[in-house]
mmCIF file of C-alpha atoms and ligand atoms in Angstrom:
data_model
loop_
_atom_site.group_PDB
_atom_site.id
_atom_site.type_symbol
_atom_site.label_atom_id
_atom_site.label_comp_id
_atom_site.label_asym_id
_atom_site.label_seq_id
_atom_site.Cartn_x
_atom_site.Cartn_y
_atom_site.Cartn_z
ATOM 1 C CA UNK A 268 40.785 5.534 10.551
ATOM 2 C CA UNK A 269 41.341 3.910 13.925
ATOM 3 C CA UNK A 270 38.876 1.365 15.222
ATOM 4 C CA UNK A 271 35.992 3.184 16.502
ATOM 5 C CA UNK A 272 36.640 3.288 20.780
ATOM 6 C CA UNK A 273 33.362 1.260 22.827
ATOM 7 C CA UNK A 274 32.295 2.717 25.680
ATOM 8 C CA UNK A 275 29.373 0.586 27.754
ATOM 9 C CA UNK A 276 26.681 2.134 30.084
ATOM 10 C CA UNK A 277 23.286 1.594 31.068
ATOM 11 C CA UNK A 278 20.237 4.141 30.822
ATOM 12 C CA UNK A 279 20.310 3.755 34.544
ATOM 13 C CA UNK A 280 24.247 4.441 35.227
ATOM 14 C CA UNK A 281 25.323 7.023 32.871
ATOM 15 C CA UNK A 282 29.078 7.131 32.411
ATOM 16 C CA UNK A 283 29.003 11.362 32.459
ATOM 17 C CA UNK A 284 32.736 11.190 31.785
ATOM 18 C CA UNK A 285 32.381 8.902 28.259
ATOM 19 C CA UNK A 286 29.321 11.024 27.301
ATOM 20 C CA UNK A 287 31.158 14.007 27.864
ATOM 21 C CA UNK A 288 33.968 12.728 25.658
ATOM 22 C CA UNK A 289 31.434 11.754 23.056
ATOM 23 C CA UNK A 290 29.955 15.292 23.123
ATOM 24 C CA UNK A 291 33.192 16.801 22.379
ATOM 25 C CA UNK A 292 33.622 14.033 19.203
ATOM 26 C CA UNK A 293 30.247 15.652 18.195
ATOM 27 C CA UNK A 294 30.967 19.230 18.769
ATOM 28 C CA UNK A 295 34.647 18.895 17.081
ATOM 29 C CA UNK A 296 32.633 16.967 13.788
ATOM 30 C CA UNK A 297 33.436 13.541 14.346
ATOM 31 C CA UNK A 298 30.562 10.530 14.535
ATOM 32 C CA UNK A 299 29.684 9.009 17.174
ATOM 33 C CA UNK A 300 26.874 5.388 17.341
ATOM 34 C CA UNK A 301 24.427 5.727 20.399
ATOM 35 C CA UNK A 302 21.594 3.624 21.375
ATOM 36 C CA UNK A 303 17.863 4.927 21.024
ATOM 37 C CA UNK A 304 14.780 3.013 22.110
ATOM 38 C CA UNK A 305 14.080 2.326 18.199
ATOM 39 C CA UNK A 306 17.586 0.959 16.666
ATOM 40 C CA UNK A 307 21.116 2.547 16.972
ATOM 41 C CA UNK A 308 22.018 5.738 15.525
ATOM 42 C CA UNK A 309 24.980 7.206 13.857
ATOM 43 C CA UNK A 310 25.491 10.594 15.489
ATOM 44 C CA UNK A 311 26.980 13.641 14.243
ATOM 45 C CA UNK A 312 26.252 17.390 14.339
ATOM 46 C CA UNK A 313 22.811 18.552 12.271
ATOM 47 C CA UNK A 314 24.128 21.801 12.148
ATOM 48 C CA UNK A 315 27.386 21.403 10.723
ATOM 49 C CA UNK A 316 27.735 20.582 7.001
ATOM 50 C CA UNK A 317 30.572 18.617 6.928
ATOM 51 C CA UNK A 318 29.635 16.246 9.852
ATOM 52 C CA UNK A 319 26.591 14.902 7.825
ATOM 53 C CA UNK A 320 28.401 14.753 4.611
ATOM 54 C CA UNK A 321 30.814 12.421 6.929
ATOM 55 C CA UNK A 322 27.318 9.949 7.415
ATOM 56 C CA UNK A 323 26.539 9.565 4.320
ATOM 57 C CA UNK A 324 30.263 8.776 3.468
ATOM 58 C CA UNK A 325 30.410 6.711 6.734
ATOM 59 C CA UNK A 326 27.105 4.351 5.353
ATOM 60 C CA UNK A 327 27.468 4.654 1.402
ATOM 61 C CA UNK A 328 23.956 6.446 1.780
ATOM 62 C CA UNK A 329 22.926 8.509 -0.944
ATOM 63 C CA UNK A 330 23.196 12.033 -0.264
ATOM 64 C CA UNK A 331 19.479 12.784 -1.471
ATOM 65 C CA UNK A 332 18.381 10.666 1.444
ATOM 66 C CA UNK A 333 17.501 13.160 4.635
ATOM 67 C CA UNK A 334 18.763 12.423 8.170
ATOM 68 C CA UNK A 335 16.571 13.048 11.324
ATOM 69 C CA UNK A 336 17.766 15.757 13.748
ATOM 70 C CA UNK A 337 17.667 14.516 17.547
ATOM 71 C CA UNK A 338 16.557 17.032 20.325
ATOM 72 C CA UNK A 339 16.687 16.295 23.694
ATOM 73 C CA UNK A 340 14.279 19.312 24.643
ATOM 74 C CA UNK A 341 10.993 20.328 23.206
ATOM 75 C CA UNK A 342 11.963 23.776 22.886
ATOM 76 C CA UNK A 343 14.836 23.100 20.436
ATOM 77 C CA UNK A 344 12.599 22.046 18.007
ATOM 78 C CA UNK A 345 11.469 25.846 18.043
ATOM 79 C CA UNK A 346 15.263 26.811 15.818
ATOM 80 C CA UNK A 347 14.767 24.157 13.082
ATOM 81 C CA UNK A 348 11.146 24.544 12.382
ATOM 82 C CA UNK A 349 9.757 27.125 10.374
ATOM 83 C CA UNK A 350 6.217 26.361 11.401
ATOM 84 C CA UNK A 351 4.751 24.023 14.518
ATOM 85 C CA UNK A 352 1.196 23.121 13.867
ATOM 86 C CA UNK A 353 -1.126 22.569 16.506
ATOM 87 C CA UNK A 354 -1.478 19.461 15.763
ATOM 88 C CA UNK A 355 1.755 18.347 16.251
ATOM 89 C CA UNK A 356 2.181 19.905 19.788
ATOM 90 C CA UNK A 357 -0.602 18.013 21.011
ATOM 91 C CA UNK A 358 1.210 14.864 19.282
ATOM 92 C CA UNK A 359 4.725 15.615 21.294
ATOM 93 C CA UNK A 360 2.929 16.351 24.375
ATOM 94 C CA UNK A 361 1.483 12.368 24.579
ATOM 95 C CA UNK A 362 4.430 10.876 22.537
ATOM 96 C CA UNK A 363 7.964 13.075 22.900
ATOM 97 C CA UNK A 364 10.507 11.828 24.371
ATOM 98 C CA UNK A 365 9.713 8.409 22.124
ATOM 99 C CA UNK A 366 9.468 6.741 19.551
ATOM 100 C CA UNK A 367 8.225 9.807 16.638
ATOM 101 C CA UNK A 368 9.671 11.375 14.291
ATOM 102 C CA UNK A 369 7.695 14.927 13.269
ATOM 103 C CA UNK A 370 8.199 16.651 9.737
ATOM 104 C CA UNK A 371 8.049 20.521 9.427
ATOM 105 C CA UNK A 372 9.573 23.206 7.280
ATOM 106 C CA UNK A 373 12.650 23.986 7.927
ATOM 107 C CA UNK A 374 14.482 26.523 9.630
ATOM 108 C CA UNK A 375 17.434 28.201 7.487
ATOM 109 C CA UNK A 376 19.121 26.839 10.506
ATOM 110 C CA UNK A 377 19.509 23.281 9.004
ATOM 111 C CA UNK A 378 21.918 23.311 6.105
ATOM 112 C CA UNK A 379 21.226 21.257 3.089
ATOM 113 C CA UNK A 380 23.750 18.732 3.564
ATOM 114 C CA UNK A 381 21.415 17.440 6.676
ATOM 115 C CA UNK A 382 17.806 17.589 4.744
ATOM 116 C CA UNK A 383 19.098 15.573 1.971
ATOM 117 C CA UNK A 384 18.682 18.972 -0.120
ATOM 118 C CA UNK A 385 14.684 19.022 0.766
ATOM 119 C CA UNK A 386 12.977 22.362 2.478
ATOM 120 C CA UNK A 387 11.586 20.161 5.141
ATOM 121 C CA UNK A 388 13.406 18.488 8.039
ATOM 122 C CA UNK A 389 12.167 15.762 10.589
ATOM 123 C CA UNK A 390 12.985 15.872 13.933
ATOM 124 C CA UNK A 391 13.181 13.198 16.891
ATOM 125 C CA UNK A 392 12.973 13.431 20.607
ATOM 126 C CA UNK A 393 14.443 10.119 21.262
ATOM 127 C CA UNK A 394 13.397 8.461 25.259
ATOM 128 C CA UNK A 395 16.101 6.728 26.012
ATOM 129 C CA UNK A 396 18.612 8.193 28.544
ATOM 130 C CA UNK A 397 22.148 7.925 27.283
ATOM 131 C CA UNK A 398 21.100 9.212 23.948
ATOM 132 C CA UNK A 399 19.628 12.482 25.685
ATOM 133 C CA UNK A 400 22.373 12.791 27.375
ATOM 134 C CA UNK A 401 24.327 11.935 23.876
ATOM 135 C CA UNK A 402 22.810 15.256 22.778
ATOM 136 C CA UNK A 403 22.624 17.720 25.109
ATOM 137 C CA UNK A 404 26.883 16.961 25.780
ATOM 138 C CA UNK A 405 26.909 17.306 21.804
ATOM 139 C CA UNK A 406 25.357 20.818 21.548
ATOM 140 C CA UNK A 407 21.484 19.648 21.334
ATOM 141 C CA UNK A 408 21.310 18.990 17.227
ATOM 142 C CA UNK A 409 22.606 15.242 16.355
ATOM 143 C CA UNK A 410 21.682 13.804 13.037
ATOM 144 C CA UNK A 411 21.340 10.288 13.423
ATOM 145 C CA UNK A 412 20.435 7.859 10.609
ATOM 146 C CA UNK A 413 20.268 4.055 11.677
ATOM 147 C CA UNK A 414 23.987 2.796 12.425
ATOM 148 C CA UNK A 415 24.304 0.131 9.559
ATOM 149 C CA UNK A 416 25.683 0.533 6.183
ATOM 150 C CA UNK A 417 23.127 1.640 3.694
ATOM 151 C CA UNK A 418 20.900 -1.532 2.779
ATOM 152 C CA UNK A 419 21.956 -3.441 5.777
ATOM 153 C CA UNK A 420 19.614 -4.113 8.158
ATOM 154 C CA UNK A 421 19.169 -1.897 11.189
ATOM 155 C CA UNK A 422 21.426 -2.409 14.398
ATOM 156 C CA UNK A 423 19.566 -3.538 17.357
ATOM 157 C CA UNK A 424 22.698 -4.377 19.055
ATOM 158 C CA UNK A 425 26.472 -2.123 19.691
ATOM 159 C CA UNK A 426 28.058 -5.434 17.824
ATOM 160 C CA UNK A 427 25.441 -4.809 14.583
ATOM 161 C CA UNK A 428 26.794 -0.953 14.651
ATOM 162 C CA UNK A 429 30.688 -2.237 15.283
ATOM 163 C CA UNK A 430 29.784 -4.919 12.066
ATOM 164 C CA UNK A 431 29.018 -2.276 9.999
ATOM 165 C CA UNK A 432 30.926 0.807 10.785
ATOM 166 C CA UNK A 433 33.877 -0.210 13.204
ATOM 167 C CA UNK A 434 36.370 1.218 11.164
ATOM 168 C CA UNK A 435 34.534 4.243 9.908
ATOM 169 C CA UNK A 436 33.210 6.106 12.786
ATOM 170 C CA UNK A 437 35.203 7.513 16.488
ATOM 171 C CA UNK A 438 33.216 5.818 18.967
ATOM 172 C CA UNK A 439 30.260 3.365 19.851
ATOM 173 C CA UNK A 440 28.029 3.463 23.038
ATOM 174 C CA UNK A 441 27.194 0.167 23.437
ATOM 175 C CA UNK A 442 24.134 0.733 25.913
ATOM 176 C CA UNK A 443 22.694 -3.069 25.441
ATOM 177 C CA UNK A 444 19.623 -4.487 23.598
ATOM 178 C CA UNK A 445 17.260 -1.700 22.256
ATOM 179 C CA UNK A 446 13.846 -2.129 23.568
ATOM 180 C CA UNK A 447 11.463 -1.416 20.033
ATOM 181 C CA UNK A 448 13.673 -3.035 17.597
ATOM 182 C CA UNK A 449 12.130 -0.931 14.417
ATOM 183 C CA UNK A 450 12.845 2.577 13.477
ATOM 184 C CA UNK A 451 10.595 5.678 14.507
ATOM 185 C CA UNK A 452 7.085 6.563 13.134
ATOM 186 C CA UNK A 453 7.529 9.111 10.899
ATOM 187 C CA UNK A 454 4.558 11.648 10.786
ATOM 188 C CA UNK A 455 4.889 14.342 7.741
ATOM 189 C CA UNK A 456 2.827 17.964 9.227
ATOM 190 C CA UNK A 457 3.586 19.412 5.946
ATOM 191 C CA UNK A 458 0.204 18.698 4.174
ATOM 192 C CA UNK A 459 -3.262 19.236 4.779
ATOM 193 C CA UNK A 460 -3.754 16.510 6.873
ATOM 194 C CA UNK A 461 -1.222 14.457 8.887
ATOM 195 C CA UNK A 462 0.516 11.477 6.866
ATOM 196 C CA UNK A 463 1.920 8.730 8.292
ATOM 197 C CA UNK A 464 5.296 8.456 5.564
ATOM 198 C CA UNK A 465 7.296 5.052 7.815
ATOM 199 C CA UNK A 466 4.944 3.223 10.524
ATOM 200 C CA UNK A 467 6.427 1.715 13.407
ATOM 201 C CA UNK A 468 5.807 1.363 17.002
ATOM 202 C CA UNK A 469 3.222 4.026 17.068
ATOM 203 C CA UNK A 470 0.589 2.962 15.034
ATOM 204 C CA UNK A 471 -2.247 4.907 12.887
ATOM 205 C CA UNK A 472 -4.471 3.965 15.342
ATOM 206 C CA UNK A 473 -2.900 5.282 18.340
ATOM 207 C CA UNK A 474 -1.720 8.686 16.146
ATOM 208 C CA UNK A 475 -5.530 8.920 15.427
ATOM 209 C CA UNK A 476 -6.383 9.339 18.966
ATOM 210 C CA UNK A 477 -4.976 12.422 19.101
ATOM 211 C CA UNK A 478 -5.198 14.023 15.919
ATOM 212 C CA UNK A 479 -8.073 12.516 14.469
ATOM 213 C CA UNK A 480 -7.641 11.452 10.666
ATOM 214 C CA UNK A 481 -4.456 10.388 9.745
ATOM 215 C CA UNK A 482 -3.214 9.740 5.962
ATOM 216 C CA UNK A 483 -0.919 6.676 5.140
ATOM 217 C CA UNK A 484 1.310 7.962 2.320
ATOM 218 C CA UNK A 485 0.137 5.901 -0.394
ATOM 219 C CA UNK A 486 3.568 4.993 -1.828
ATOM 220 C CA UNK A 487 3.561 2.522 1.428
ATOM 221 C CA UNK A 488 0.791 0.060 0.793
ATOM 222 C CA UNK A 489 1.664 -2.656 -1.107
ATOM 223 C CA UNK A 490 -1.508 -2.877 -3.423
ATOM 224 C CA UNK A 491 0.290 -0.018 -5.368
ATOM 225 C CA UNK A 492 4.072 -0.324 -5.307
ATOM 226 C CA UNK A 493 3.893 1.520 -8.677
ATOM 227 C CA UNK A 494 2.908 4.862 -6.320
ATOM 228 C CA UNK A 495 7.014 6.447 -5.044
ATOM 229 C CA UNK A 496 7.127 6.850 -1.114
ATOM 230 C CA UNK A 497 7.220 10.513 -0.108
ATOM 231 C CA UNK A 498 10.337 9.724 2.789
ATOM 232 C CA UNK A 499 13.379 9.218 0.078
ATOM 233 C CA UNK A 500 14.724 6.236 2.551
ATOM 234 C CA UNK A 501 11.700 3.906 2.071
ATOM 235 C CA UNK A 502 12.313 4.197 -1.981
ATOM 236 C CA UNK A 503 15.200 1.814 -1.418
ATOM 237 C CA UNK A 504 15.473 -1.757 -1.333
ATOM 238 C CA UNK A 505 16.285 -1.716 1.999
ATOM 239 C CA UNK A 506 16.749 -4.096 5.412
ATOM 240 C CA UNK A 507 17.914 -6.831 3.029
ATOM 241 C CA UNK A 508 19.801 -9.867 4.360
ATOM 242 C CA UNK A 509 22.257 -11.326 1.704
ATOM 243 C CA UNK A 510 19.377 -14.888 1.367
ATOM 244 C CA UNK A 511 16.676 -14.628 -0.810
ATOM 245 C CA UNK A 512 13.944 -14.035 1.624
ATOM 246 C CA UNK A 513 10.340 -14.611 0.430
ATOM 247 C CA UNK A 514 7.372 -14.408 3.294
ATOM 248 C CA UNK A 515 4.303 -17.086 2.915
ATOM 249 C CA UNK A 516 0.386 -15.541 4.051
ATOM 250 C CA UNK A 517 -2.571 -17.261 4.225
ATOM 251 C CA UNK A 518 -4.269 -19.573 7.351
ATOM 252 C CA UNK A 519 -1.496 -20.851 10.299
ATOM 253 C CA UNK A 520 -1.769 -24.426 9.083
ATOM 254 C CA UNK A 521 -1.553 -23.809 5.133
ATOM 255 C CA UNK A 522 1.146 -21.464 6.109
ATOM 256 C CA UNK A 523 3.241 -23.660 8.060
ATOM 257 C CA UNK A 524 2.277 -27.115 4.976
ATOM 258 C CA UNK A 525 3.862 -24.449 2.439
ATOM 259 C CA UNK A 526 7.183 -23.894 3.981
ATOM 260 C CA UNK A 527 7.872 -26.897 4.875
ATOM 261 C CA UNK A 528 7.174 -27.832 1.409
ATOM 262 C CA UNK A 529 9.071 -24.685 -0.248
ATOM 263 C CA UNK A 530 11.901 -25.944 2.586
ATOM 264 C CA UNK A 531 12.494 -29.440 1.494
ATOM 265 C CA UNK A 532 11.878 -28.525 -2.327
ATOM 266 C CA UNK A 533 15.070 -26.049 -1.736
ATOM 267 C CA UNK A 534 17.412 -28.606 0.469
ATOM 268 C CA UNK A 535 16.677 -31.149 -2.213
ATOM 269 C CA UNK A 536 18.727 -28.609 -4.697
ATOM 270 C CA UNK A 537 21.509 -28.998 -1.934
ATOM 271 C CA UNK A 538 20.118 -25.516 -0.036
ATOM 272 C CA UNK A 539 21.157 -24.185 3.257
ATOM 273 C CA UNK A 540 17.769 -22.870 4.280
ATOM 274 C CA UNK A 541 16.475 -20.186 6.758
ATOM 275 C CA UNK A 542 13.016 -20.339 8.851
ATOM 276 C CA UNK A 543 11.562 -17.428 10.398
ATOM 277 C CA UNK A 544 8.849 -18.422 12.769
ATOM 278 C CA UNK A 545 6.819 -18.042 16.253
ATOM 279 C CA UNK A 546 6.761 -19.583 19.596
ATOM 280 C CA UNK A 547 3.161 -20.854 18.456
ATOM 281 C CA UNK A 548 4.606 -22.338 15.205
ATOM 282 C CA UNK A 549 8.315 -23.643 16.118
ATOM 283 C CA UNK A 550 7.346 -27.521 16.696
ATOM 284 C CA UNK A 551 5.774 -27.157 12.902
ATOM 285 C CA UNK A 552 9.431 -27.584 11.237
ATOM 286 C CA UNK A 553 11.345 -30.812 11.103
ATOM 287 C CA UNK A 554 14.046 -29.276 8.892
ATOM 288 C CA UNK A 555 15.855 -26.079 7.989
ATOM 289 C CA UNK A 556 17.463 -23.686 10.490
ATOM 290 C CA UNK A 557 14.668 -22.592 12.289
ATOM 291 C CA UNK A 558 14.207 -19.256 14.122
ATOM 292 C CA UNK A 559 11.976 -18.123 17.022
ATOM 293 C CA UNK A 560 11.266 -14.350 16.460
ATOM 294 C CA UNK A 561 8.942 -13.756 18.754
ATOM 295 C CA UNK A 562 5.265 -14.615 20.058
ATOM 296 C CA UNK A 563 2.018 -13.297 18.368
ATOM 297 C CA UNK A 564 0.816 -13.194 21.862
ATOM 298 C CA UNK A 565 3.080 -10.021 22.205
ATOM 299 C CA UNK A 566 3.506 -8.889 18.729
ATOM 300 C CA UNK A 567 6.575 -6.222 20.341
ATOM 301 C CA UNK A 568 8.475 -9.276 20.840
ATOM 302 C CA UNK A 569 8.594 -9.961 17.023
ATOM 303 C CA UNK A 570 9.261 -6.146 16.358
ATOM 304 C CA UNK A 571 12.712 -6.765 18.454
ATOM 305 C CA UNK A 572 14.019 -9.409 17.114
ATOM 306 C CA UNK A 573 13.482 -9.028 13.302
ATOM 307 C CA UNK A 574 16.668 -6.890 12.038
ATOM 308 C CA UNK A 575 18.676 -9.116 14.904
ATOM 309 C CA UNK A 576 17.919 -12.423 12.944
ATOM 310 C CA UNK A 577 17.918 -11.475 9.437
ATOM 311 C CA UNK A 578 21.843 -10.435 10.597
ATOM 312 C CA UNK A 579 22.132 -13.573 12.425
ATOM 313 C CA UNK A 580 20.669 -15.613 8.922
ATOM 314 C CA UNK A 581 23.585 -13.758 6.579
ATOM 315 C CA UNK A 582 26.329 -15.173 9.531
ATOM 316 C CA UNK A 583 24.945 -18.237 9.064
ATOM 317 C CA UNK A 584 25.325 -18.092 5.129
ATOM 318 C CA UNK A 585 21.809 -19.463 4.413
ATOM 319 C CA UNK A 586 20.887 -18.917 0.623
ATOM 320 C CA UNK A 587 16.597 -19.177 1.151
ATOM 321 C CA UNK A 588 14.957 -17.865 4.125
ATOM 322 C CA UNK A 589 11.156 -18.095 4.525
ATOM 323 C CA UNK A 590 9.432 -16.285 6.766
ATOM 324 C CA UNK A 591 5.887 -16.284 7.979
ATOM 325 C CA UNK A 592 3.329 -13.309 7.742
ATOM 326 C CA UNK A 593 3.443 -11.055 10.851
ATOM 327 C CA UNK A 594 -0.338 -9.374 10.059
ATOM 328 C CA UNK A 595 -0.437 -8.645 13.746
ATOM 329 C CA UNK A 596 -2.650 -5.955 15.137
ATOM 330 C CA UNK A 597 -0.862 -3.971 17.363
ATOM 331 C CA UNK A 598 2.851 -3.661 15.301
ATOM 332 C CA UNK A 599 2.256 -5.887 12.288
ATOM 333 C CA UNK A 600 1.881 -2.688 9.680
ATOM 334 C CA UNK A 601 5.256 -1.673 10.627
ATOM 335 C CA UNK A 602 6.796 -5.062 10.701
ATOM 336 C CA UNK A 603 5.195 -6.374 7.469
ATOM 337 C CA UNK A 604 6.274 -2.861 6.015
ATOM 338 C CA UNK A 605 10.154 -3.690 6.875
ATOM 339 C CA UNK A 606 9.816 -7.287 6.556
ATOM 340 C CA UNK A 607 8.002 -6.902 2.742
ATOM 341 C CA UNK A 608 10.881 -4.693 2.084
ATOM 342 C CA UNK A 609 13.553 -6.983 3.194
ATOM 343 C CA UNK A 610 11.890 -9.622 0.834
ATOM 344 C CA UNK A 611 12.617 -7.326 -1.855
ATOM 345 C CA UNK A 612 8.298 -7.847 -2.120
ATOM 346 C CA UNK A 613 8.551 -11.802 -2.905
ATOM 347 C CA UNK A 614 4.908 -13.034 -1.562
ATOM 348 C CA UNK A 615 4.018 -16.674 -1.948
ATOM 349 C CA UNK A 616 0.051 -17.183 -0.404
ATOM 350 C CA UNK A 617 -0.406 -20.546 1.464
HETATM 351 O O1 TXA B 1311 14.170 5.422 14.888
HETATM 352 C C1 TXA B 1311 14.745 6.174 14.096
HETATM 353 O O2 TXA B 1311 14.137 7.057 13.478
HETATM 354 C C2 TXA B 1311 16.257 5.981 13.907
HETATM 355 C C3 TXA B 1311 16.943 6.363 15.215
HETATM 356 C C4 TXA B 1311 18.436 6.362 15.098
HETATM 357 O O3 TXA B 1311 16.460 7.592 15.662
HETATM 358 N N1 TXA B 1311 16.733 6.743 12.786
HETATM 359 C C5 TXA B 1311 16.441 6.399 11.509
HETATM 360 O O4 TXA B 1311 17.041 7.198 10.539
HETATM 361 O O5 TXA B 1311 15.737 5.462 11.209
HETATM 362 P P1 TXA B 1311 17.176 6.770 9.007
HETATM 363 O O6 TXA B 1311 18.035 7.813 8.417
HETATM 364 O O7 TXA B 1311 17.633 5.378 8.941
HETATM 365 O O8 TXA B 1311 15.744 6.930 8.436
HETATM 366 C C6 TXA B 1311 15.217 8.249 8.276
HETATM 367 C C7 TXA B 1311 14.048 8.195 7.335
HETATM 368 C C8 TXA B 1311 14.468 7.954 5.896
HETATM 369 O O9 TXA B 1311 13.522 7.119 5.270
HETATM 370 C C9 TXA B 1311 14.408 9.371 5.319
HETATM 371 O O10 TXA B 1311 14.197 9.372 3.922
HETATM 372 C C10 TXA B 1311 13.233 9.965 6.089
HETATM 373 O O11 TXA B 1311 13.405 9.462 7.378
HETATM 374 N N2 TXA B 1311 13.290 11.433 6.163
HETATM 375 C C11 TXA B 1311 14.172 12.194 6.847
HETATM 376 N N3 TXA B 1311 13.942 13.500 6.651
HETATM 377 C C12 TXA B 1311 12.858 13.578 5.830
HETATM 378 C C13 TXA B 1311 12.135 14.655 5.238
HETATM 379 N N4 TXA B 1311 12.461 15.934 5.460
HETATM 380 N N5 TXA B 1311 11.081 14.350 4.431
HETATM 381 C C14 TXA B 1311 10.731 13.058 4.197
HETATM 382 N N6 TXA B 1311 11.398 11.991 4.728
HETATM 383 C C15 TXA B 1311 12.444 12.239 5.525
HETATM 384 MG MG1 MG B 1312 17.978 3.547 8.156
#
């Protein structure tokens, strides 16, 4: 296939005529990657078979792996869901358009090829403009899984998607940094209670507000990896860069002591080594190639930039990386979740 074409906008100057174009690559079964507020998605029609078989092909994804239909009004979720709990109005009406992804029966509406084979289906009414736009043009149903090749980590930027799927897809809207950085909460209305199956900007606490108790799946919470996530995708090894990652806990101080120890240990094998840190921590390492992620001040800020420098380490060609422990309140379940992931669940305690 041809390179994929770019087209560049911003959420505030839609280019109608591109989206329009895009709309019609949807609506004739071609792909197209959009920007969301979470990470960049790889579009193509939910309700035509062949269009998601084309994703999985397009990522190497496994085809038991379901992708997330993207609405851009509340009332189309009304064709792909069997059954709308109560519960999960109230949750759309303080959280849709943004950053939430809602699991319900499905609708014989949504073929097989889009659920990953599964009776249920998750659907996302994403905020940002050009991907609204993205989907009404398209016909109002586009699956979008994250725009990377499967096990890569998650594009946060058009150049991540072009990386990664250039020469597999039609086009790329390159709409600029996104703003969250990690992919959607995912919030399973299938059981008794609500269950929280991926965390991520919208955390248990703030779910809880409005629907009372909230489950975590229990295949998430790393006392227990021996317990199988309930969302197929968070079974995989997933995010990884191509270093070995490991992530050191424990107090700021010991923290910092132990990778700069676990730092010159490696570059006195003849290592090229990787350190992920903070703008409260970055004057702590005399050696290694060391990277800012964020502040703890404003734990978003770390959210953003995580996927973005893993990518950045495997350009570099590091072969350690060590990364501090993000146990942040406000995001640091859902960045710990990707970031223990990405570490394939290597732990060292300061
Ligand atoms: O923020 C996001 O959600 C991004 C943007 C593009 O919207 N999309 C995204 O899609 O992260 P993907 O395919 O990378 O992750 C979807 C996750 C996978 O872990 C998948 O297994 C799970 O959602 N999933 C989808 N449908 C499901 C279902 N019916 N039951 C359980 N898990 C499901
Ligand atoms: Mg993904």
């Amino acid at each position: 296939m041809a390179h994929a074409e770019i087209v560049r906008m911003s959420e505030d100057a839609l280019d109608m005529e591109a989206l329009r174009r895009a709309g019609r690559i949807l609506k004739e079964g071609g792909l197209v990657a959009f920007p969301t507020e979470t990470v960049y998605g790889l579009g193509g029609n939910a309700l035509d078979p062949d269009a998601s078989k084309k994703i999985y092909a397009a990522k190497g994804r496994p085809s038991d792996n379901p992708l997330i239909v993207h609405i851009a009004e509340w009332e189309s979720l009304f064709p792909l869901a069997a059954e709308v709990p109560e519960a999960a109005r109230r949750l759309a009406e303080k959280w849709w358009p943004g950053p939430l992804t809602m699991i319900f029966p499905k609708s014989d509406l949504v073929p097989y090829e889009t659920t990953g084979g599964l009776d249920t289906v998750a659907v996302r009414f994403p905020d940002n403009a050009i991907a609204r736009e993205l989907i009404r043009q398209g016909g109002g149903y586009v699956a979008a899984p994250s725009a990377n090749t499967s096990g890569r980590p998650s594009p946060t930027l058009a150049a991540h998607v072009e990386e990664d799927l250039g020469d597999r897809i039609d086009m790329i809207i390159d709409g600029g940094q996104v703003q969250i950085g990690l992919e959607s909460t995912i919030v399973d209305f299938t059981e008794e209670l609500p269950v929280i199956l991926r965390p991520g900007f919208l955390n248990r606490q703030m779910l809880e507000e409005v629907l009372g108790e909230v489950r975590i799946d229990p295949g998430l919470l790393k006392e227990d990896p021996s317990v199988r996530p309930k969302a197929p995708g968070m079974r995989y090894r997933h995010y990884a860069p191509k270093a070995r990652l490991a992530i050191v806990e424990g107090r700021q101080e010991s923290v910092c002591e132990k990778i700069r120890e676990l730092v010159s240990a490696r570059e006195g094998q003849g290592a090229k080594v990787g350190i992920i840190c903070t703008e409260e921590t970055r004057t702590e390492y005399p050696t290694g190639l060391v990277r800012c992620i964020g502040s703890r001040a404003d734990d978003t800020t770390i959210a953003r930039h995580l996927y973005e420098i893993l990518r950045d380490f495997d350009a570099d060609g590091v072969d350690y990386i060590y990364s501090e422990a993000f146990d942040t309140p406000r995001m640091g379940q859902a960045i710990m979740n990707r970031l223990i992931k990405a570490a394939g669940h290597e732990i060292i305690s300061a």
